[in-house]
Amino acid sequence: MILTLSCPDRPGIVAQVSTCLFDGGANILDAQQYDDQETGRFFMRVVFDPGRTRPEDWREALRPVAEDHAMTWTLRGRRERRRVMILASQTDHCLSDLIWRWRQGEIPMDLACVVSNHPAETFPHTDLQGVTFRHLPVTAETRPEQEAALWALVQETGTELVILARYMQVLSNDLSARLAGRCINIHHSFLPGFKGARPYHQAHARGVKVIGATAHYVTADLDEGPIIEQDVERISHRDAPADLIRKGRDIERRVLARAVRWHLEDRVLLNGRKTVVFTD
């Protein structure tokens, strides 16, 4: 099982959690922790073999510890798979990559459906065979109705994580709030950086030496959500905008895939406007 927790820092947290697990017959397989000196909060991720104790009994055993330390905590089976919805627009490199990794078993998720504001024919190079696809077109006038249909689909499919795989629509404040902590976006630059249209052309015009991508949780503040993962690649004066776009797509794919996998493996804990990421 995987236990994650955050709480105000004070002596004895690790000892109390470890003792509780030991008393219940658990074997700790991996443990990572972090004490944020700035905020005074403590973060921990523990992977353990539960032995013969049932999950519901573990929750009851850990509840007094959590209450004693005012913890925000989760407990999940290691083999439990979350249901995931992927949203995409016309650009499909991230969508194709996630589907490929899902089929290869690299990302532990159940794909609830793929949603786009464009029809399925928009993605001729993406293998959507066996994937539930929903076309939800949107205009400025129909955005409230489209988002209502999208939210209904999230509830209908039991979606636990929404991925904006280059979904080029801005979610409303209301929908962003409903999906808080469970909606990941891939941004086509190393934030903070060149925002708005044609970021790679802006970067080329400025003669930048690195380009990058940022995966972050979605909030009402556009592109200001807690950052999960970033990566960069060096470029030179020889690179044209088309080269930056090609290299940028590669960065976006790997950054988004890492962020999604880490979220699904309970490696990402929110820390205000930031995240604590216990990488593997």
mmCIF file of C-alpha atoms in Angstrom:
data_model
loop_
_atom_site.group_PDB
_atom_site.id
_atom_site.type_symbol
_atom_site.label_atom_id
_atom_site.label_comp_id
_atom_site.label_asym_id
_atom_site.label_seq_id
_atom_site.Cartn_x
_atom_site.Cartn_y
_atom_site.Cartn_z
ATOM 1 C CA MET A 1 0.000 0.000 0.000
ATOM 2 C CA ILE A 2 1.010 3.635 -0.418
ATOM 3 C CA LEU A 3 0.598 6.125 2.412
ATOM 4 C CA THR A 4 1.110 9.837 1.760
ATOM 5 C CA LEU A 5 0.782 12.546 4.354
ATOM 6 C CA SER A 6 1.496 16.163 5.134
ATOM 7 C CA CYS A 7 1.123 17.956 8.456
ATOM 8 C CA PRO A 8 2.689 20.602 10.690
ATOM 9 C CA ASP A 9 6.193 19.470 11.518
ATOM 10 C CA ARG A 10 7.077 18.312 15.023
ATOM 11 C CA PRO A 11 9.240 15.573 16.553
ATOM 12 C CA GLY A 12 8.008 11.998 16.536
ATOM 13 C CA ILE A 13 5.988 11.838 13.308
ATOM 14 C CA VAL A 14 8.175 9.229 11.597
ATOM 15 C CA ALA A 15 8.431 7.190 14.787
ATOM 16 C CA GLN A 16 4.672 7.193 15.353
ATOM 17 C CA VAL A 17 3.845 6.245 11.761
ATOM 18 C CA SER A 18 6.504 3.525 11.686
ATOM 19 C CA THR A 19 5.352 2.095 15.006
ATOM 20 C CA CYS A 20 1.751 1.990 13.810
ATOM 21 C CA LEU A 21 2.791 0.104 10.680
ATOM 22 C CA PHE A 22 5.007 -2.270 12.662
ATOM 23 C CA ASP A 23 2.285 -3.013 15.187
ATOM 24 C CA GLY A 24 -0.076 -3.897 12.345
ATOM 25 C CA GLY A 25 2.365 -6.350 10.808
ATOM 26 C CA ALA A 26 3.458 -4.201 7.865
ATOM 27 C CA ASN A 27 6.836 -4.311 6.164
ATOM 28 C CA ILE A 28 8.055 -0.902 4.936
ATOM 29 C CA LEU A 29 9.421 -1.206 1.402
ATOM 30 C CA ASP A 30 10.245 2.426 0.695
ATOM 31 C CA ALA A 31 10.006 5.679 2.634
ATOM 32 C CA GLN A 32 10.719 9.272 1.638
ATOM 33 C CA GLN A 33 10.207 12.404 3.684
ATOM 34 C CA TYR A 34 10.739 16.146 3.494
ATOM 35 C CA ASP A 35 10.644 18.875 6.118
ATOM 36 C CA ASP A 36 9.877 22.273 4.575
ATOM 37 C CA GLN A 37 11.779 24.728 6.728
ATOM 38 C CA GLU A 38 9.969 27.703 5.187
ATOM 39 C CA THR A 39 6.404 26.548 5.828
ATOM 40 C CA GLY A 40 7.015 24.308 8.817
ATOM 41 C CA ARG A 41 5.205 21.419 7.151
ATOM 42 C CA PHE A 42 6.295 17.804 6.984
ATOM 43 C CA PHE A 43 5.707 15.530 3.982
ATOM 44 C CA MET A 44 6.051 11.759 3.755
ATOM 45 C CA ARG A 45 5.423 8.898 1.344
ATOM 46 C CA VAL A 46 5.602 5.316 2.583
ATOM 47 C CA VAL A 47 5.224 2.152 0.521
ATOM 48 C CA PHE A 48 4.566 -0.927 2.618
ATOM 49 C CA ASP A 49 3.480 -4.533 2.414
ATOM 50 C CA PRO A 50 0.238 -4.630 4.438
ATOM 51 C CA GLY A 51 0.647 -8.268 5.439
ATOM 52 C CA ARG A 52 -2.679 -9.864 6.316
ATOM 53 C CA THR A 53 -4.275 -6.643 7.527
ATOM 54 C CA ARG A 54 -7.120 -5.436 5.333
ATOM 55 C CA PRO A 55 -7.043 -1.930 3.797
ATOM 56 C CA GLU A 56 -10.043 -0.767 5.815
ATOM 57 C CA ASP A 57 -8.343 -1.946 9.008
ATOM 58 C CA TRP A 58 -5.216 -0.029 8.075
ATOM 59 C CA ARG A 59 -7.297 3.124 7.670
ATOM 60 C CA GLU A 60 -8.760 2.639 11.134
ATOM 61 C CA ALA A 61 -5.322 2.010 12.619
ATOM 62 C CA LEU A 62 -3.788 5.090 11.004
ATOM 63 C CA ARG A 63 -6.700 7.439 11.694
ATOM 64 C CA PRO A 64 -5.710 8.254 15.336
ATOM 65 C CA VAL A 65 -2.152 9.035 14.188
ATOM 66 C CA ALA A 66 -3.479 11.291 11.446
ATOM 67 C CA GLU A 67 -5.818 13.091 13.824
ATOM 68 C CA ASP A 68 -3.089 13.540 16.425
ATOM 69 C CA HIS A 69 -0.894 15.332 13.881
ATOM 70 C CA ALA A 70 -3.667 17.097 11.895
ATOM 71 C CA MET A 71 -2.567 15.246 8.788
ATOM 72 C CA THR A 72 -3.803 15.509 5.249
ATOM 73 C CA TRP A 73 -3.362 11.913 4.155
ATOM 74 C CA THR A 74 -4.215 9.237 1.608
ATOM 75 C CA LEU A 75 -3.905 5.472 1.667
ATOM 76 C CA ARG A 76 -4.153 3.468 -1.536
ATOM 77 C CA GLY A 77 -3.396 -0.025 -2.728
ATOM 78 C CA ARG A 78 -0.307 -0.241 -4.940
ATOM 79 C CA ARG A 79 -2.251 -2.041 -7.657
ATOM 80 C CA GLU A 80 -5.225 0.314 -7.635
ATOM 81 C CA ARG A 81 -5.547 2.119 -10.960
ATOM 82 C CA ARG A 82 -7.176 5.524 -11.310
ATOM 83 C CA ARG A 83 -9.524 6.392 -14.143
ATOM 84 C CA VAL A 84 -8.067 9.065 -16.408
ATOM 85 C CA MET A 85 -9.575 11.354 -19.037
ATOM 86 C CA ILE A 86 -7.381 12.955 -21.694
ATOM 87 C CA LEU A 87 -8.389 16.219 -23.366
ATOM 88 C CA ALA A 88 -6.741 17.280 -26.619
ATOM 89 C CA SER A 89 -7.234 19.741 -29.450
ATOM 90 C CA GLN A 90 -5.605 19.560 -32.884
ATOM 91 C CA THR A 91 -2.038 18.894 -31.749
ATOM 92 C CA ASP A 92 -1.784 15.215 -30.899
ATOM 93 C CA HIS A 93 1.827 14.362 -30.013
ATOM 94 C CA CYS A 94 1.135 14.285 -26.258
ATOM 95 C CA LEU A 95 -2.132 12.415 -26.754
ATOM 96 C CA SER A 96 -0.455 9.775 -28.929
ATOM 97 C CA ASP A 97 2.414 9.399 -26.483
ATOM 98 C CA LEU A 98 0.158 8.906 -23.461
ATOM 99 C CA ILE A 99 -1.956 6.318 -25.278
ATOM 100 C CA TRP A 100 1.179 4.474 -26.380
ATOM 101 C CA ARG A 101 2.617 4.461 -22.848
ATOM 102 C CA TRP A 102 -0.752 3.349 -21.445
ATOM 103 C CA ARG A 103 -0.873 0.427 -23.884
ATOM 104 C CA GLN A 104 2.722 -0.518 -23.012
ATOM 105 C CA GLY A 105 1.878 -0.501 -19.309
ATOM 106 C CA GLU A 106 4.284 2.349 -18.538
ATOM 107 C CA ILE A 107 1.564 4.497 -16.968
ATOM 108 C CA PRO A 108 -0.665 2.750 -14.393
ATOM 109 C CA MET A 109 -4.085 4.077 -15.350
ATOM 110 C CA ASP A 110 -7.445 3.092 -16.772
ATOM 111 C CA LEU A 111 -8.249 5.308 -19.745
ATOM 112 C CA ALA A 112 -11.845 6.422 -19.222
ATOM 113 C CA CYS A 113 -12.055 8.348 -22.485
ATOM 114 C CA VAL A 114 -10.461 10.886 -24.796
ATOM 115 C CA VAL A 115 -12.303 14.178 -25.272
ATOM 116 C CA SER A 116 -11.641 16.789 -27.909
ATOM 117 C CA ASN A 117 -13.214 19.945 -29.218
ATOM 118 C CA HIS A 118 -12.407 18.541 -32.669
ATOM 119 C CA PRO A 119 -13.725 15.323 -34.306
ATOM 120 C CA ALA A 120 -11.764 12.060 -34.241
ATOM 121 C CA GLU A 121 -10.698 12.535 -37.874
ATOM 122 C CA THR A 122 -8.464 15.350 -36.606
ATOM 123 C CA PHE A 123 -6.076 12.693 -35.242
ATOM 124 C CA PRO A 124 -5.205 10.430 -38.206
ATOM 125 C CA HIS A 125 -1.822 9.528 -36.680
ATOM 126 C CA THR A 126 -3.199 8.594 -33.256
ATOM 127 C CA ASP A 127 -4.364 5.034 -32.648
ATOM 128 C CA LEU A 128 -7.776 5.481 -31.045
ATOM 129 C CA GLN A 129 -8.858 1.885 -31.617
ATOM 130 C CA GLY A 130 -10.627 0.590 -28.533
ATOM 131 C CA VAL A 131 -10.565 4.041 -26.919
ATOM 132 C CA THR A 132 -13.815 5.798 -26.013
ATOM 133 C CA PHE A 133 -13.776 9.134 -27.873
ATOM 134 C CA ARG A 134 -16.123 12.044 -27.236
ATOM 135 C CA HIS A 135 -16.361 15.093 -29.471
ATOM 136 C CA LEU A 136 -17.441 18.158 -27.498
ATOM 137 C CA PRO A 137 -17.172 21.187 -29.806
ATOM 138 C CA VAL A 138 -16.958 24.590 -28.183
ATOM 139 C CA THR A 139 -17.274 28.240 -29.104
ATOM 140 C CA ALA A 140 -17.155 31.349 -26.971
ATOM 141 C CA GLU A 141 -20.943 31.306 -26.876
ATOM 142 C CA THR A 142 -21.318 27.598 -26.044
ATOM 143 C CA ARG A 143 -18.496 27.286 -23.500
ATOM 144 C CA PRO A 144 -20.801 27.005 -20.429
ATOM 145 C CA GLU A 145 -22.818 24.212 -22.064
ATOM 146 C CA GLN A 146 -19.677 22.422 -23.265
ATOM 147 C CA GLU A 147 -18.074 22.545 -19.822
ATOM 148 C CA ALA A 148 -21.293 21.301 -18.240
ATOM 149 C CA ALA A 149 -21.211 18.329 -20.612
ATOM 150 C CA LEU A 150 -17.531 17.787 -19.842
ATOM 151 C CA TRP A 151 -18.148 17.816 -16.087
ATOM 152 C CA ALA A 152 -21.059 15.417 -16.506
ATOM 153 C CA LEU A 153 -18.744 13.102 -18.439
ATOM 154 C CA VAL A 154 -16.141 13.283 -15.664
ATOM 155 C CA GLN A 155 -18.779 12.179 -13.170
ATOM 156 C CA GLU A 156 -20.328 9.576 -15.469
ATOM 157 C CA THR A 157 -16.984 7.873 -16.166
ATOM 158 C CA GLY A 158 -15.691 8.124 -12.609
ATOM 159 C CA THR A 159 -12.686 10.093 -13.822
ATOM 160 C CA GLU A 160 -10.133 10.793 -11.091
ATOM 161 C CA LEU A 161 -7.526 12.641 -13.177
ATOM 162 C CA VAL A 162 -7.966 14.938 -16.173
ATOM 163 C CA ILE A 163 -4.994 15.515 -18.456
ATOM 164 C CA LEU A 164 -4.858 18.523 -20.769
ATOM 165 C CA ALA A 165 -2.665 17.061 -23.488
ATOM 166 C CA ARG A 166 -2.286 20.298 -25.458
ATOM 167 C CA TYR A 167 -5.987 21.051 -25.028
ATOM 168 C CA MET A 168 -6.040 24.590 -26.341
ATOM 169 C CA GLN A 169 -9.049 25.801 -24.389
ATOM 170 C CA VAL A 170 -8.933 27.721 -21.121
ATOM 171 C CA LEU A 171 -11.020 26.081 -18.414
ATOM 172 C CA SER A 172 -13.401 28.330 -16.500
ATOM 173 C CA ASN A 173 -12.714 29.233 -12.894
ATOM 174 C CA ASP A 174 -15.605 27.040 -11.816
ATOM 175 C CA LEU A 175 -14.380 23.928 -13.627
ATOM 176 C CA SER A 176 -10.787 24.572 -12.548
ATOM 177 C CA ALA A 177 -11.957 24.693 -8.929
ATOM 178 C CA ARG A 178 -13.896 21.432 -9.310
ATOM 179 C CA LEU A 179 -10.811 19.723 -10.714
ATOM 180 C CA ALA A 180 -8.366 21.208 -8.203
ATOM 181 C CA GLY A 181 -5.453 18.871 -7.580
ATOM 182 C CA ARG A 182 -6.576 16.396 -10.227
ATOM 183 C CA CYS A 183 -6.083 18.194 -13.524
ATOM 184 C CA ILE A 184 -2.625 18.350 -15.133
ATOM 185 C CA ASN A 185 -1.669 20.655 -17.992
ATOM 186 C CA ILE A 186 1.414 20.618 -20.209
ATOM 187 C CA HIS A 187 2.657 24.082 -21.046
ATOM 188 C CA HIS A 188 4.810 24.596 -24.101
ATOM 189 C CA SER A 189 7.515 26.617 -22.364
ATOM 190 C CA PHE A 190 9.733 26.601 -19.329
ATOM 191 C CA LEU A 191 7.527 28.653 -17.025
ATOM 192 C CA PRO A 192 7.703 31.459 -16.331
ATOM 193 C CA GLY A 193 8.679 32.372 -19.860
ATOM 194 C CA PHE A 194 7.235 33.228 -23.216
ATOM 195 C CA LYS A 195 3.466 33.189 -22.864
ATOM 196 C CA GLY A 196 0.727 33.526 -25.430
ATOM 197 C CA ALA A 197 0.770 32.562 -29.081
ATOM 198 C CA ARG A 198 3.768 31.170 -31.002
ATOM 199 C CA PRO A 199 6.086 30.730 -27.990
ATOM 200 C CA TYR A 200 8.812 29.046 -30.023
ATOM 201 C CA HIS A 201 8.829 31.899 -32.507
ATOM 202 C CA GLN A 202 9.135 34.339 -29.614
ATOM 203 C CA ALA A 203 12.017 32.315 -28.243
ATOM 204 C CA HIS A 204 13.715 32.199 -31.635
ATOM 205 C CA ALA A 205 13.384 35.940 -32.058
ATOM 206 C CA ARG A 206 15.080 36.436 -28.671
ATOM 207 C CA GLY A 207 17.900 34.024 -29.470
ATOM 208 C CA VAL A 208 17.321 31.797 -26.442
ATOM 209 C CA LYS A 209 19.752 28.964 -25.753
ATOM 210 C CA VAL A 210 17.349 26.562 -24.039
ATOM 211 C CA ILE A 211 13.727 25.663 -24.586
ATOM 212 C CA GLY A 212 11.569 23.673 -22.237
ATOM 213 C CA ALA A 213 8.168 22.515 -21.088
ATOM 214 C CA THR A 214 6.273 22.594 -17.794
ATOM 215 C CA ALA A 215 3.666 20.226 -16.386
ATOM 216 C CA HIS A 216 1.537 21.778 -13.659
ATOM 217 C CA TYR A 217 -1.773 21.467 -11.895
ATOM 218 C CA VAL A 218 -4.544 23.618 -13.321
ATOM 219 C CA THR A 219 -5.862 26.511 -11.259
ATOM 220 C CA ALA A 220 -8.044 29.516 -11.978
ATOM 221 C CA ASP A 221 -4.864 31.559 -12.530
ATOM 222 C CA LEU A 222 -3.825 30.683 -16.068
ATOM 223 C CA ASP A 223 -0.503 28.788 -16.172
ATOM 224 C CA GLU A 224 0.196 29.660 -12.534
ATOM 225 C CA GLY A 225 -0.689 26.320 -10.923
ATOM 226 C CA PRO A 226 1.737 24.269 -8.813
ATOM 227 C CA ILE A 227 4.538 22.912 -11.008
ATOM 228 C CA ILE A 228 5.064 19.144 -11.055
ATOM 229 C CA GLU A 229 7.859 18.678 -13.597
ATOM 230 C CA GLN A 230 9.985 20.662 -16.043
ATOM 231 C CA ASP A 231 12.717 19.899 -18.546
ATOM 232 C CA VAL A 232 14.853 21.812 -21.016
ATOM 233 C CA GLU A 233 17.021 21.219 -24.072
ATOM 234 C CA ARG A 234 19.842 23.334 -25.403
ATOM 235 C CA ILE A 235 19.489 24.941 -28.820
ATOM 236 C CA SER A 236 21.702 27.146 -30.932
ATOM 237 C CA HIS A 237 21.685 29.797 -33.625
ATOM 238 C CA ARG A 238 21.425 26.985 -36.184
ATOM 239 C CA ASP A 239 17.923 26.049 -35.017
ATOM 240 C CA ALA A 240 15.008 27.468 -36.982
ATOM 241 C CA PRO A 241 11.526 27.777 -35.431
ATOM 242 C CA ALA A 242 10.617 24.412 -36.976
ATOM 243 C CA ASP A 243 13.536 22.815 -35.130
ATOM 244 C CA LEU A 244 12.403 24.386 -31.868
ATOM 245 C CA ILE A 245 8.886 23.047 -32.410
ATOM 246 C CA ARG A 246 10.205 19.542 -33.128
ATOM 247 C CA LYS A 247 12.490 19.518 -30.103
ATOM 248 C CA GLY A 248 9.792 21.140 -27.977
ATOM 249 C CA ARG A 249 7.353 18.360 -28.761
ATOM 250 C CA ASP A 250 9.838 15.795 -27.490
ATOM 251 C CA ILE A 251 10.260 17.715 -24.241
ATOM 252 C CA GLU A 252 6.507 18.115 -23.793
ATOM 253 C CA ARG A 253 5.922 14.400 -24.240
ATOM 254 C CA ARG A 254 8.421 13.279 -21.632
ATOM 255 C CA VAL A 255 7.582 16.016 -19.120
ATOM 256 C CA LEU A 256 3.852 15.293 -19.267
ATOM 257 C CA ALA A 257 4.383 11.521 -19.071
ATOM 258 C CA ARG A 258 6.558 11.868 -15.965
ATOM 259 C CA ALA A 259 4.120 14.224 -14.268
ATOM 260 C CA VAL A 260 1.165 11.926 -14.959
ATOM 261 C CA ARG A 261 2.973 8.815 -13.752
ATOM 262 C CA TRP A 262 4.197 10.528 -10.583
ATOM 263 C CA HIS A 263 0.682 11.742 -9.813
ATOM 264 C CA LEU A 264 -0.785 8.285 -10.345
ATOM 265 C CA GLU A 265 1.897 6.741 -8.133
ATOM 266 C CA ASP A 266 1.096 9.203 -5.319
ATOM 267 C CA ARG A 267 4.494 10.854 -5.579
ATOM 268 C CA VAL A 268 3.189 14.437 -5.780
ATOM 269 C CA LEU A 269 2.034 16.278 -2.659
ATOM 270 C CA LEU A 270 0.684 19.818 -2.796
ATOM 271 C CA ASN A 271 2.576 22.385 -0.761
ATOM 272 C CA GLY A 272 0.673 25.644 -1.178
ATOM 273 C CA ARG A 273 1.564 27.061 -4.595
ATOM 274 C CA LYS A 274 4.320 24.460 -4.967
ATOM 275 C CA THR A 275 4.633 20.679 -4.915
ATOM 276 C CA VAL A 276 6.757 18.132 -3.156
ATOM 277 C CA VAL A 277 7.664 15.370 -5.622
ATOM 278 C CA PHE A 278 9.118 12.117 -4.306
ATOM 279 C CA THR A 279 10.692 10.838 -7.520
ATOM 280 C CA ASP A 280 11.568 7.202 -8.089
#
